[in-house]
Amino acid sequence: MKSISTKIQILPYFVFQPLVERVKKGEGGLILFNVLLSVFFYRNLSMVVLQSLLAILSMSMLYGFNDYVDRNADLVNPKKNPTLTKRIGQHHLYFILLNLLISFGCIALAIRLVDYKKGLLVAALLVVNMVYSLRVKSLPIADLIIVGIWGSLFVSIVADVPYPLIGVVGLMTSIAHLFQAITDREVDAQNQVDTSATKFKNPIFLLLGFSALLSYSIYLLLGVLAGASAFIPALSFLWIKNVHTTWNVSRVYFGTTWLLILYVTYGGF
């Protein structure tokens, strides 16, 4: 009975804490992207609330699976919450079963809200996340590509949107992940984890490459001037010389650009 009581008590913690930890580090911004898309696309409060719930649960399950895979390595990672890591290790079977159960619930919710195609997209998102966590996380460049696919799939679970718009989100996610990898470079190097940031000491060429692709995607939606603005993160990295500040500048730029894209694509209120 005590074991069952303990599992009931830690259930909310296991469901939401992986996401809370990422939000503390300034991650998880794609949730806001999905909420804003649902506002502009559906213009219905009930649908926005349900889509927000889907985004929050899906993102927490994605992060949770990654925490499960990394539970042993995270014990010596100073950037990780030791309480969460130890609890996952102590209740690892319960944690992963709960994660999988709620993940299937997210698939069912997407089908209920829109159609079976969105359910398949959620399933694809979960599979891509598993591949990233289990295989691709330590493959330089490939890690950025699969995270971009991950971001594109995540925004696609809301509604049927134009392909350039999906591409914008995917490329923004890749660039954001590169900044995150740069901030984790020392810890990853100590744990002998290869990433694009540890492999390439000067990531400016990676930033410029992804920025060029982002520029073209934004150009298709907003025109030449807006497309040129896609180089703001890379130029900020060169000028400011501080990855944390550059990442914050990029967040503001990504959020502002996303709002502008939604306004131009779907109109105001």
Tab-separated table of N, CA, C and O in Angstrom, residues 47-165:
chain	number	residue	atom	x	y	z
A	47	MET	N	-10.820	25.407	-28.057
A	47	MET	CA	-9.808	24.724	-28.870
A	47	MET	C	-8.399	25.170	-28.470
A	47	MET	O	-7.474	24.354	-28.425
A	48	VAL	N	-8.246	26.438	-28.164
A	48	VAL	CA	-6.939	26.946	-27.744
A	48	VAL	C	-6.507	26.286	-26.433
A	48	VAL	O	-5.350	25.876	-26.277
A	49	VAL	N	-7.445	26.171	-25.491
A	49	VAL	CA	-7.131	25.544	-24.203
A	49	VAL	C	-6.734	24.085	-24.393
A	49	VAL	O	-5.743	23.607	-23.823
A	50	LEU	N	-7.477	23.349	-25.206
A	50	LEU	CA	-7.183	21.932	-25.434
A	50	LEU	C	-5.883	21.741	-26.203
A	50	LEU	O	-5.108	20.814	-25.918
A	51	GLN	N	-5.631	22.610	-27.184
A	51	GLN	CA	-4.372	22.537	-27.916
A	51	GLN	C	-3.195	22.881	-27.004
A	51	GLN	O	-2.112	22.308	-27.140
A	52	SER	N	-3.400	23.798	-26.090
A	52	SER	CA	-2.355	24.147	-25.122
A	52	SER	C	-2.051	22.954	-24.222
A	52	SER	O	-0.888	22.659	-23.922
A	53	LEU	N	-3.119	22.251	-23.786
A	53	LEU	CA	-2.931	21.047	-22.968
A	53	LEU	C	-2.161	19.985	-23.735
A	53	LEU	O	-1.239	19.355	-23.193
A	54	LEU	N	-2.516	19.799	-25.009
A	54	LEU	CA	-1.809	18.826	-25.848
A	54	LEU	C	-0.332	19.192	-25.978
A	54	LEU	O	0.546	18.323	-25.881
A	55	ALA	N	-0.049	20.475	-26.194
A	55	ALA	CA	1.332	20.925	-26.348
A	55	ALA	C	2.131	20.710	-25.065
A	55	ALA	O	3.276	20.233	-25.096
A	56	ILE	N	1.536	21.052	-23.918
A	56	ILE	CA	2.230	20.921	-22.633
A	56	ILE	C	2.516	19.455	-22.309
A	56	ILE	O	3.644	19.091	-21.951
A	57	LEU	N	1.505	18.602	-22.458
A	57	LEU	CA	1.694	17.186	-22.149
A	57	LEU	C	2.685	16.533	-23.108
A	57	LEU	O	3.555	15.758	-22.690
A	58	SER	N	2.553	16.841	-24.397
A	58	SER	CA	3.461	16.245	-25.385
A	58	SER	C	4.899	16.655	-25.120
A	58	SER	O	5.808	15.814	-25.119
A	59	MET	N	5.122	17.942	-24.871
A	59	MET	CA	6.482	18.421	-24.637
A	59	MET	C	7.083	17.802	-23.374
A	59	MET	O	8.255	17.411	-23.353
A	60	SER	N	6.272	17.688	-22.318
A	60	SER	CA	6.786	17.097	-21.090
A	60	SER	C	7.131	15.626	-21.278
A	60	SER	O	8.115	15.127	-20.716
A	61	MET	N	6.339	14.915	-22.089
A	61	MET	CA	6.642	13.505	-22.362
A	61	MET	C	7.930	13.375	-23.186
A	61	MET	O	8.730	12.458	-22.977
A	62	LEU	N	8.118	14.283	-24.123
A	62	LEU	CA	9.331	14.261	-24.943
A	62	LEU	C	10.566	14.489	-24.077
A	62	LEU	O	11.547	13.746	-24.159
A	63	TYR	N	10.511	15.508	-23.236
A	63	TYR	CA	11.632	15.787	-22.337
A	63	TYR	C	11.805	14.653	-21.324
A	63	TYR	O	12.933	14.286	-20.964
A	64	GLY	N	10.667	14.110	-20.854
A	64	GLY	CA	10.733	13.043	-19.875
A	64	GLY	C	11.429	11.805	-20.415
A	64	GLY	O	12.217	11.164	-19.710
A	65	PHE	N	11.148	11.454	-21.664
A	65	PHE	CA	11.804	10.290	-22.255
A	65	PHE	C	13.309	10.522	-22.348
A	65	PHE	O	14.102	9.611	-22.074
A	66	ASN	N	13.701	11.713	-22.701
A	66	ASN	CA	15.125	12.036	-22.768
A	66	ASN	C	15.776	11.932	-21.386
A	66	ASN	O	16.898	11.419	-21.250
A	67	ASP	N	15.073	12.406	-20.363
A	67	ASP	CA	15.595	12.290	-19.001
A	67	ASP	C	15.716	10.834	-18.576
A	67	ASP	O	16.648	10.462	-17.846
A	68	TYR	N	14.785	9.999	-19.019
A	68	TYR	CA	14.840	8.573	-18.693
A	68	TYR	C	16.071	7.922	-19.322
A	68	TYR	O	16.799	7.177	-18.655
A	69	VAL	N	16.312	8.233	-20.588
A	69	VAL	CA	17.467	7.656	-21.286
A	69	VAL	C	18.777	8.115	-20.648
A	69	VAL	O	19.727	7.346	-20.515
A	70	ASP	N	18.815	9.378	-20.214
A	70	ASP	CA	20.052	9.964	-19.680
A	70	ASP	C	20.146	9.872	-18.160
A	70	ASP	O	21.000	10.531	-17.549
A	71	ARG	N	19.286	9.089	-17.521
A	71	ARG	CA	19.189	9.116	-16.056
A	71	ARG	C	20.506	8.787	-15.362
A	71	ARG	O	20.798	9.347	-14.282
A	72	ASN	N	21.325	7.915	-15.923
A	72	ASN	CA	22.597	7.567	-15.279
A	72	ASN	C	23.646	8.653	-15.509
A	72	ASN	O	24.344	9.068	-14.570
A	73	ALA	N	23.752	9.133	-16.724
A	73	ALA	CA	24.722	10.193	-17.026
A	73	ALA	C	24.375	11.483	-16.298
A	73	ALA	O	25.271	12.244	-15.896
A	74	ASP	N	23.079	11.742	-16.113
A	74	ASP	CA	22.656	12.984	-15.471
A	74	ASP	C	22.998	13.042	-13.990
A	74	ASP	O	22.950	14.122	-13.376
A	75	LEU	N	23.339	11.909	-13.391
A	75	LEU	CA	23.727	11.897	-11.979
A	75	LEU	C	24.979	12.726	-11.737
A	75	LEU	O	25.185	13.247	-10.636
A	76	VAL	N	25.823	12.868	-12.759
A	76	VAL	CA	27.061	13.642	-12.613
A	76	VAL	C	27.020	14.926	-13.443
A	76	VAL	O	28.043	15.560	-13.660
A	77	ASN	N	25.816	15.273	-13.904
A	77	ASN	CA	25.655	16.501	-14.691
A	77	ASN	C	25.172	17.610	-13.760
A	77	ASN	O	24.039	17.571	-13.269
A	78	PRO	N	26.014	18.633	-13.507
A	78	PRO	CA	25.641	19.693	-12.549
A	78	PRO	C	24.463	20.547	-13.002
A	78	PRO	O	23.874	21.256	-12.193
A	79	LYS	N	24.108	20.477	-14.285
A	79	LYS	CA	22.992	21.274	-14.793
A	79	LYS	C	21.645	20.581	-14.630
A	79	LYS	O	20.604	21.167	-14.920
A	80	LYS	N	21.668	19.350	-14.187
A	80	LYS	CA	20.433	18.588	-14.022
A	80	LYS	C	19.967	18.628	-12.567
A	80	LYS	O	20.770	18.730	-11.638
A	81	ASN	N	18.653	18.519	-12.384
A	81	ASN	CA	18.068	18.482	-11.052
A	81	ASN	C	18.344	17.114	-10.423
A	81	ASN	O	17.809	16.110	-10.891
A	82	PRO	N	19.172	17.042	-9.376
A	82	PRO	CA	19.529	15.740	-8.809
A	82	PRO	C	18.335	14.991	-8.217
A	82	PRO	O	18.297	13.760	-8.249
A	83	THR	N	17.346	15.739	-7.706
A	83	THR	CA	16.161	15.093	-7.123
A	83	THR	C	15.371	14.355	-8.193
A	83	THR	O	14.980	13.187	-8.015
A	84	LEU	N	15.140	15.034	-9.322
A	84	LEU	CA	14.415	14.400	-10.424
A	84	LEU	C	15.188	13.200	-10.947
A	84	LEU	O	14.616	12.122	-11.172
A	85	THR	N	16.483	13.367	-11.156
A	85	THR	CA	17.304	12.282	-11.699
A	85	THR	C	17.296	11.056	-10.791
A	85	THR	O	17.144	9.913	-11.255
A	86	LYS	N	17.439	11.280	-9.479
A	86	LYS	CA	17.446	10.159	-8.535
A	86	LYS	C	16.087	9.472	-8.477
A	86	LYS	O	16.000	8.236	-8.398
A	87	ARG	N	15.011	10.264	-8.519
A	87	ARG	CA	13.674	9.669	-8.461
A	87	ARG	C	13.381	8.843	-9.707
A	87	ARG	O	12.744	7.793	-9.620
A	88	ILE	N	13.845	9.329	-10.864
A	88	ILE	CA	13.663	8.539	-12.084
A	88	ILE	C	14.410	7.217	-11.958
A	88	ILE	O	13.901	6.159	-12.343
A	89	GLY	N	15.627	7.266	-11.408
A	89	GLY	CA	16.399	6.041	-11.219
A	89	GLY	C	15.749	5.082	-10.249
A	89	GLY	O	15.744	3.856	-10.471
A	90	GLN	N	15.157	5.625	-9.184
A	90	GLN	CA	14.524	4.786	-8.167
A	90	GLN	C	13.227	4.144	-8.676
A	90	GLN	O	12.886	3.030	-8.273
A	91	HIS	N	12.515	4.862	-9.535
A	91	HIS	CA	11.216	4.381	-10.030
A	91	HIS	C	11.229	4.327	-11.567
A	91	HIS	O	10.265	4.727	-12.207
A	92	HIS	N	12.323	3.837	-12.131
A	92	HIS	CA	12.520	3.942	-13.579
A	92	HIS	C	11.445	3.201	-14.376
A	92	HIS	O	10.991	3.695	-15.418
A	93	LEU	N	11.007	2.043	-13.911
A	93	LEU	CA	9.975	1.301	-14.645
A	93	LEU	C	8.644	2.049	-14.590
A	93	LEU	O	7.956	2.188	-15.620
A	94	TYR	N	8.285	2.544	-13.428
A	94	TYR	CA	7.051	3.313	-13.280
A	94	TYR	C	7.098	4.570	-14.131
A	94	TYR	O	6.117	4.921	-14.799
A	95	PHE	N	8.251	5.240	-14.135
A	95	PHE	CA	8.395	6.487	-14.886
A	95	PHE	C	8.190	6.255	-16.382
A	95	PHE	O	7.439	6.987	-17.033
A	96	ILE	N	8.844	5.251	-16.949
A	96	ILE	CA	8.757	5.051	-18.391
A	96	ILE	C	7.376	4.528	-18.793
A	96	ILE	O	6.850	4.896	-19.849
A	97	LEU	N	6.741	3.706	-17.954
A	97	LEU	CA	5.388	3.243	-18.258
A	97	LEU	C	4.399	4.410	-18.224
A	97	LEU	O	3.510	4.505	-19.075
A	98	LEU	N	4.564	5.296	-17.252
A	98	LEU	CA	3.712	6.481	-17.168
A	98	LEU	C	3.935	7.378	-18.376
A	98	LEU	O	2.977	7.906	-18.966
A	99	ASN	N	5.199	7.538	-18.767
A	99	ASN	CA	5.537	8.363	-19.927
A	99	ASN	C	4.890	7.818	-21.194
A	99	ASN	O	4.291	8.573	-21.978
A	100	LEU	N	4.971	6.504	-21.386
A	100	LEU	CA	4.398	5.880	-22.579
A	100	LEU	C	2.877	5.955	-22.562
A	100	LEU	O	2.241	6.193	-23.601
A	101	LEU	N	2.284	5.774	-21.384
A	101	LEU	CA	0.827	5.821	-21.269
A	101	LEU	C	0.295	7.205	-21.633
A	101	LEU	O	-0.662	7.332	-22.414
A	102	ILE	N	0.920	8.249	-21.090
A	102	ILE	CA	0.463	9.610	-21.387
A	102	ILE	C	0.785	9.970	-22.838
A	102	ILE	O	0.036	10.717	-23.475
A	103	SER	N	1.856	9.427	-23.374
A	103	SER	CA	2.186	9.661	-24.778
A	103	SER	C	1.077	9.122	-25.685
A	103	SER	O	0.658	9.780	-26.645
A	104	PHE	N	0.588	7.918	-25.366
A	104	PHE	CA	-0.542	7.365	-26.125
A	104	PHE	C	-1.790	8.224	-25.922
A	104	PHE	O	-2.611	8.390	-26.835
A	105	GLY	N	-1.922	8.786	-24.724
A	105	GLY	CA	-3.034	9.691	-24.461
A	105	GLY	C	-2.960	10.938	-25.324
A	105	GLY	O	-3.995	11.444	-25.787
A	106	CYS	N	-1.754	11.434	-25.567
A	106	CYS	CA	-1.558	12.597	-26.435
A	106	CYS	C	-1.964	12.280	-27.872
A	106	CYS	O	-2.558	13.117	-28.563
A	107	ILE	N	-1.634	11.079	-28.316
A	107	ILE	CA	-2.050	10.649	-29.661
A	107	ILE	C	-3.578	10.641	-29.755
A	107	ILE	O	-4.152	11.151	-30.723
A	108	ALA	N	-4.227	10.064	-28.741
A	108	ALA	CA	-5.691	9.998	-28.730
A	108	ALA	C	-6.311	11.396	-28.685
A	108	ALA	O	-7.317	11.662	-29.363
A	109	LEU	N	-5.713	12.301	-27.913
A	109	LEU	CA	-6.230	13.660	-27.814
A	109	LEU	C	-6.125	14.390	-29.148
A	109	LEU	O	-7.050	15.100	-29.553
A	110	ALA	N	-5.001	14.202	-29.848
A	110	ALA	CA	-4.825	14.845	-31.157
A	110	ALA	C	-5.862	14.342	-32.153
A	110	ALA	O	-6.417	15.123	-32.941
A	111	ILE	N	-6.142	13.054	-32.120
A	111	ILE	CA	-7.175	12.481	-32.997
A	111	ILE	C	-8.537	13.067	-32.651
A	111	ILE	O	-9.322	13.421	-33.542
A	112	ARG	N	-8.818	13.185	-31.353
A	112	ARG	CA	-10.107	13.712	-30.912
A	112	ARG	C	-10.268	15.188	-31.281
A	112	ARG	O	-11.358	15.617	-31.685
A	113	LEU	N	-9.196	15.959	-31.187
A	113	LEU	CA	-9.280	17.397	-31.446
A	113	LEU	C	-9.372	17.718	-32.937
A	113	LEU	O	-10.108	18.622	-33.342
A	114	VAL	N	-8.608	16.998	-33.764
A	114	VAL	CA	-8.552	17.318	-35.199
A	114	VAL	C	-8.952	16.104	-36.029
A	114	VAL	O	-10.089	15.972	-36.469
A	115	ASP	N	-7.999	15.198	-36.267
A	115	ASP	CA	-8.288	13.978	-37.023
A	115	ASP	C	-7.163	12.981	-36.809
A	115	ASP	O	-6.198	13.246	-36.083
A	116	TYR	N	-7.289	11.819	-37.420
A	116	TYR	CA	-6.304	10.762	-37.210
A	116	TYR	C	-4.920	11.143	-37.729
A	116	TYR	O	-3.895	10.639	-37.247
A	117	LYS	N	-4.885	12.055	-38.734
A	117	LYS	CA	-3.589	12.477	-39.273
A	117	LYS	C	-2.754	13.171	-38.206
A	117	LYS	O	-1.532	12.996	-38.142
A	118	LYS	N	-3.408	13.985	-37.362
A	118	LYS	CA	-2.680	14.659	-36.288
A	118	LYS	C	-2.208	13.647	-35.246
A	118	LYS	O	-1.138	13.802	-34.655
A	119	GLY	N	-3.012	12.615	-35.025
A	119	GLY	CA	-2.572	11.555	-34.133
A	119	GLY	C	-1.324	10.858	-34.657
A	119	GLY	O	-0.400	10.556	-33.898
A	120	LEU	N	-1.290	10.640	-35.964
A	120	LEU	CA	-0.106	10.030	-36.581
A	120	LEU	C	1.106	10.948	-36.468
A	120	LEU	O	2.243	10.491	-36.284
A	121	LEU	N	0.871	12.259	-36.567
A	121	LEU	CA	1.973	13.216	-36.431
A	121	LEU	C	2.535	13.211	-35.013
A	121	LEU	O	3.746	13.308	-34.809
A	122	VAL	N	1.650	13.113	-34.017
A	122	VAL	CA	2.118	13.005	-32.634
A	122	VAL	C	2.931	11.731	-32.457
A	122	VAL	O	3.997	11.730	-31.823
A	123	ALA	N	2.455	10.625	-33.031
A	123	ALA	CA	3.185	9.359	-32.961
A	123	ALA	C	4.556	9.496	-33.625
A	123	ALA	O	5.567	9.023	-33.090
A	124	ALA	N	4.595	10.147	-34.787
A	124	ALA	CA	5.863	10.360	-35.484
A	124	ALA	C	6.804	11.222	-34.651
A	124	ALA	O	8.021	10.971	-34.590
A	125	LEU	N	6.248	12.239	-33.993
A	125	LEU	CA	7.043	13.108	-33.125
A	125	LEU	C	7.673	12.304	-31.992
A	125	LEU	O	8.868	12.473	-31.678
A	126	LEU	N	6.898	11.422	-31.394
A	126	LEU	CA	7.413	10.599	-30.297
A	126	LEU	C	8.517	9.659	-30.780
A	126	LEU	O	9.526	9.452	-30.090
A	127	VAL	N	8.334	9.095	-31.970
A	127	VAL	CA	9.345	8.194	-32.531
A	127	VAL	C	10.636	8.951	-32.846
A	127	VAL	O	11.739	8.480	-32.525
A	128	VAL	N	10.507	10.121	-33.459
A	128	VAL	CA	11.688	10.941	-33.765
A	128	VAL	C	12.426	11.296	-32.482
A	128	VAL	O	13.663	11.273	-32.420
A	129	ASN	N	11.683	11.614	-31.432
A	129	ASN	CA	12.302	11.945	-30.149
A	129	ASN	C	13.055	10.744	-29.576
A	129	ASN	O	14.145	10.890	-29.010
A	130	MET	N	12.488	9.546	-29.733
A	130	MET	CA	13.165	8.335	-29.272
A	130	MET	C	14.459	8.109	-30.045
A	130	MET	O	15.497	7.774	-29.462
A	131	VAL	N	14.389	8.296	-31.356
A	131	VAL	CA	15.592	8.120	-32.190
A	131	VAL	C	16.665	9.119	-31.782
A	131	VAL	O	17.850	8.781	-31.668
A	132	TYR	N	16.245	10.350	-31.545
A	132	TYR	CA	17.200	11.379	-31.102
A	132	TYR	C	17.833	10.992	-29.771
A	132	TYR	O	19.062	11.023	-29.624
A	133	SER	N	17.008	10.623	-28.802
A	133	SER	CA	17.510	10.328	-27.456
A	133	SER	C	18.395	9.091	-27.419
A	133	SER	O	19.391	9.048	-26.685
A	134	LEU	N	18.045	8.070	-28.216
A	134	LEU	CA	18.745	6.799	-28.153
A	134	LEU	C	19.944	6.699	-29.094
A	134	LEU	O	20.910	5.995	-28.800
A	135	ARG	N	19.897	7.427	-30.245
A	135	ARG	CA	20.912	7.225	-31.272
A	135	ARG	C	21.604	8.501	-31.768
A	135	ARG	O	22.817	8.547	-31.904
A	136	VAL	N	20.819	9.521	-32.054
A	136	VAL	CA	21.342	10.649	-32.838
A	136	VAL	C	21.870	11.789	-31.973
A	136	VAL	O	22.584	12.659	-32.458
A	137	LYS	N	21.545	11.779	-30.693
A	137	LYS	CA	21.919	12.892	-29.823
A	137	LYS	C	23.416	13.184	-29.846
A	137	LYS	O	23.831	14.329	-29.697
A	138	SER	N	24.213	12.143	-30.029
A	138	SER	CA	25.672	12.298	-30.002
A	138	SER	C	26.304	12.283	-31.398
A	138	SER	O	27.501	12.033	-31.529
A	139	LEU	N	25.498	12.550	-32.422
A	139	LEU	CA	26.028	12.607	-33.787
A	139	LEU	C	26.026	14.055	-34.273
A	139	LEU	O	24.954	14.617	-34.527
A	140	PRO	N	27.202	14.677	-34.361
A	140	PRO	CA	27.267	16.077	-34.791
A	140	PRO	C	26.581	16.309	-36.133
A	140	PRO	O	26.625	15.462	-37.026
A	141	ILE	N	25.955	17.439	-36.268
A	141	ILE	CA	25.163	17.889	-37.423
A	141	ILE	C	23.852	17.119	-37.516
A	141	ILE	O	22.777	17.712	-37.645
A	142	ALA	N	23.934	15.780	-37.420
A	142	ALA	CA	22.699	14.989	-37.445
A	142	ALA	C	21.805	15.371	-36.277
A	142	ALA	O	20.568	15.344	-36.399
A	143	ASP	N	22.412	15.746	-35.139
A	143	ASP	CA	21.603	16.146	-33.986
A	143	ASP	C	20.790	17.401	-34.297
A	143	ASP	O	19.614	17.515	-33.917
A	144	LEU	N	21.390	18.337	-35.033
A	144	LEU	CA	20.683	19.568	-35.389
A	144	LEU	C	19.572	19.303	-36.407
A	144	LEU	O	18.492	19.899	-36.337
A	145	ILE	N	19.846	18.406	-37.338
A	145	ILE	CA	18.850	18.083	-38.374
A	145	ILE	C	17.631	17.415	-37.756
A	145	ILE	O	16.484	17.789	-38.036
A	146	ILE	N	17.854	16.417	-36.896
A	146	ILE	CA	16.711	15.687	-36.334
A	146	ILE	C	15.918	16.556	-35.356
A	146	ILE	O	14.691	16.437	-35.248
A	147	VAL	N	16.608	17.469	-34.664
A	147	VAL	CA	15.894	18.391	-33.782
A	147	VAL	C	15.031	19.344	-34.615
A	147	VAL	O	13.927	19.726	-34.202
A	148	GLY	N	15.514	19.711	-35.802
A	148	GLY	CA	14.705	20.529	-36.702
A	148	GLY	C	13.449	19.792	-37.148
A	148	GLY	O	12.354	20.369	-37.197
A	149	ILE	N	13.602	18.511	-37.471
A	149	ILE	CA	12.444	17.680	-37.828
A	149	ILE	C	11.482	17.596	-36.643
A	149	ILE	O	10.261	17.690	-36.801
A	150	TRP	N	12.042	17.431	-35.475
A	150	TRP	CA	11.286	17.380	-34.215
A	150	TRP	C	10.434	18.641	-34.052
A	150	TRP	O	9.242	18.573	-33.744
A	151	GLY	N	11.042	19.813	-34.267
A	151	GLY	CA	10.313	21.072	-34.149
A	151	GLY	C	9.223	21.223	-35.193
A	151	GLY	O	8.124	21.700	-34.898
A	152	SER	N	9.519	20.804	-36.419
A	152	SER	CA	8.520	20.874	-37.495
A	152	SER	C	7.315	19.998	-37.191
A	152	SER	O	6.164	20.382	-37.419
A	153	LEU	N	7.577	18.792	-36.680
A	153	LEU	CA	6.483	17.896	-36.329
A	153	LEU	C	5.658	18.451	-35.172
A	153	LEU	O	4.427	18.339	-35.161
A	154	PHE	N	6.338	19.069	-34.222
A	154	PHE	CA	5.631	19.577	-33.050
A	154	PHE	C	4.613	20.648	-33.434
A	154	PHE	O	3.471	20.627	-32.970
A	155	VAL	N	4.992	21.579	-34.283
A	155	VAL	CA	4.050	22.632	-34.673
A	155	VAL	C	2.971	22.084	-35.606
A	155	VAL	O	1.861	22.629	-35.679
A	156	SER	N	3.258	20.984	-36.292
A	156	SER	CA	2.305	20.410	-37.241
A	156	SER	C	1.139	19.712	-36.565
A	156	SER	O	0.127	19.426	-37.217
A	157	ILE	N	1.257	19.419	-35.257
A	157	ILE	CA	0.178	18.705	-34.588
A	157	ILE	C	-1.016	19.620	-34.306
A	157	ILE	O	-2.091	19.143	-33.936
A	158	VAL	N	-0.853	20.929	-34.493
A	158	VAL	CA	-1.927	21.874	-34.208
A	158	VAL	C	-2.956	21.909	-35.331
A	158	VAL	O	-4.164	21.793	-35.101
A	159	ALA	N	-2.476	22.091	-36.561
A	159	ALA	CA	-3.382	22.272	-37.701
A	159	ALA	C	-2.600	22.082	-38.992
A	159	ALA	O	-1.372	21.974	-38.982
A	160	ASP	N	-3.314	22.043	-40.115
A	160	ASP	CA	-2.665	21.977	-41.423
A	160	ASP	C	-2.161	23.372	-41.778
A	160	ASP	O	-2.941	24.301	-41.975
A	161	VAL	N	-0.850	23.524	-41.837
A	161	VAL	CA	-0.246	24.826	-42.096
A	161	VAL	C	0.668	24.740	-43.313
A	161	VAL	O	1.122	23.652	-43.691
A	162	PRO	N	0.977	25.876	-43.955
A	162	PRO	CA	1.840	25.867	-45.149
A	162	PRO	C	3.227	25.301	-44.844
A	162	PRO	O	3.762	25.511	-43.747
A	163	TYR	N	3.803	24.619	-45.815
A	163	TYR	CA	5.116	24.001	-45.615
A	163	TYR	C	6.219	24.998	-45.264
A	163	TYR	O	7.074	24.692	-44.409
A	164	PRO	N	6.260	26.204	-45.883
A	164	PRO	CA	7.298	27.158	-45.475
A	164	PRO	C	7.205	27.523	-44.000
A	164	PRO	O	8.219	27.706	-43.327
A	165	LEU	N	5.986	27.594	-43.478
A	165	LEU	CA	5.784	27.913	-42.071
A	165	LEU	C	6.335	26.796	-41.181
A	165	LEU	O	7.000	27.060	-40.172
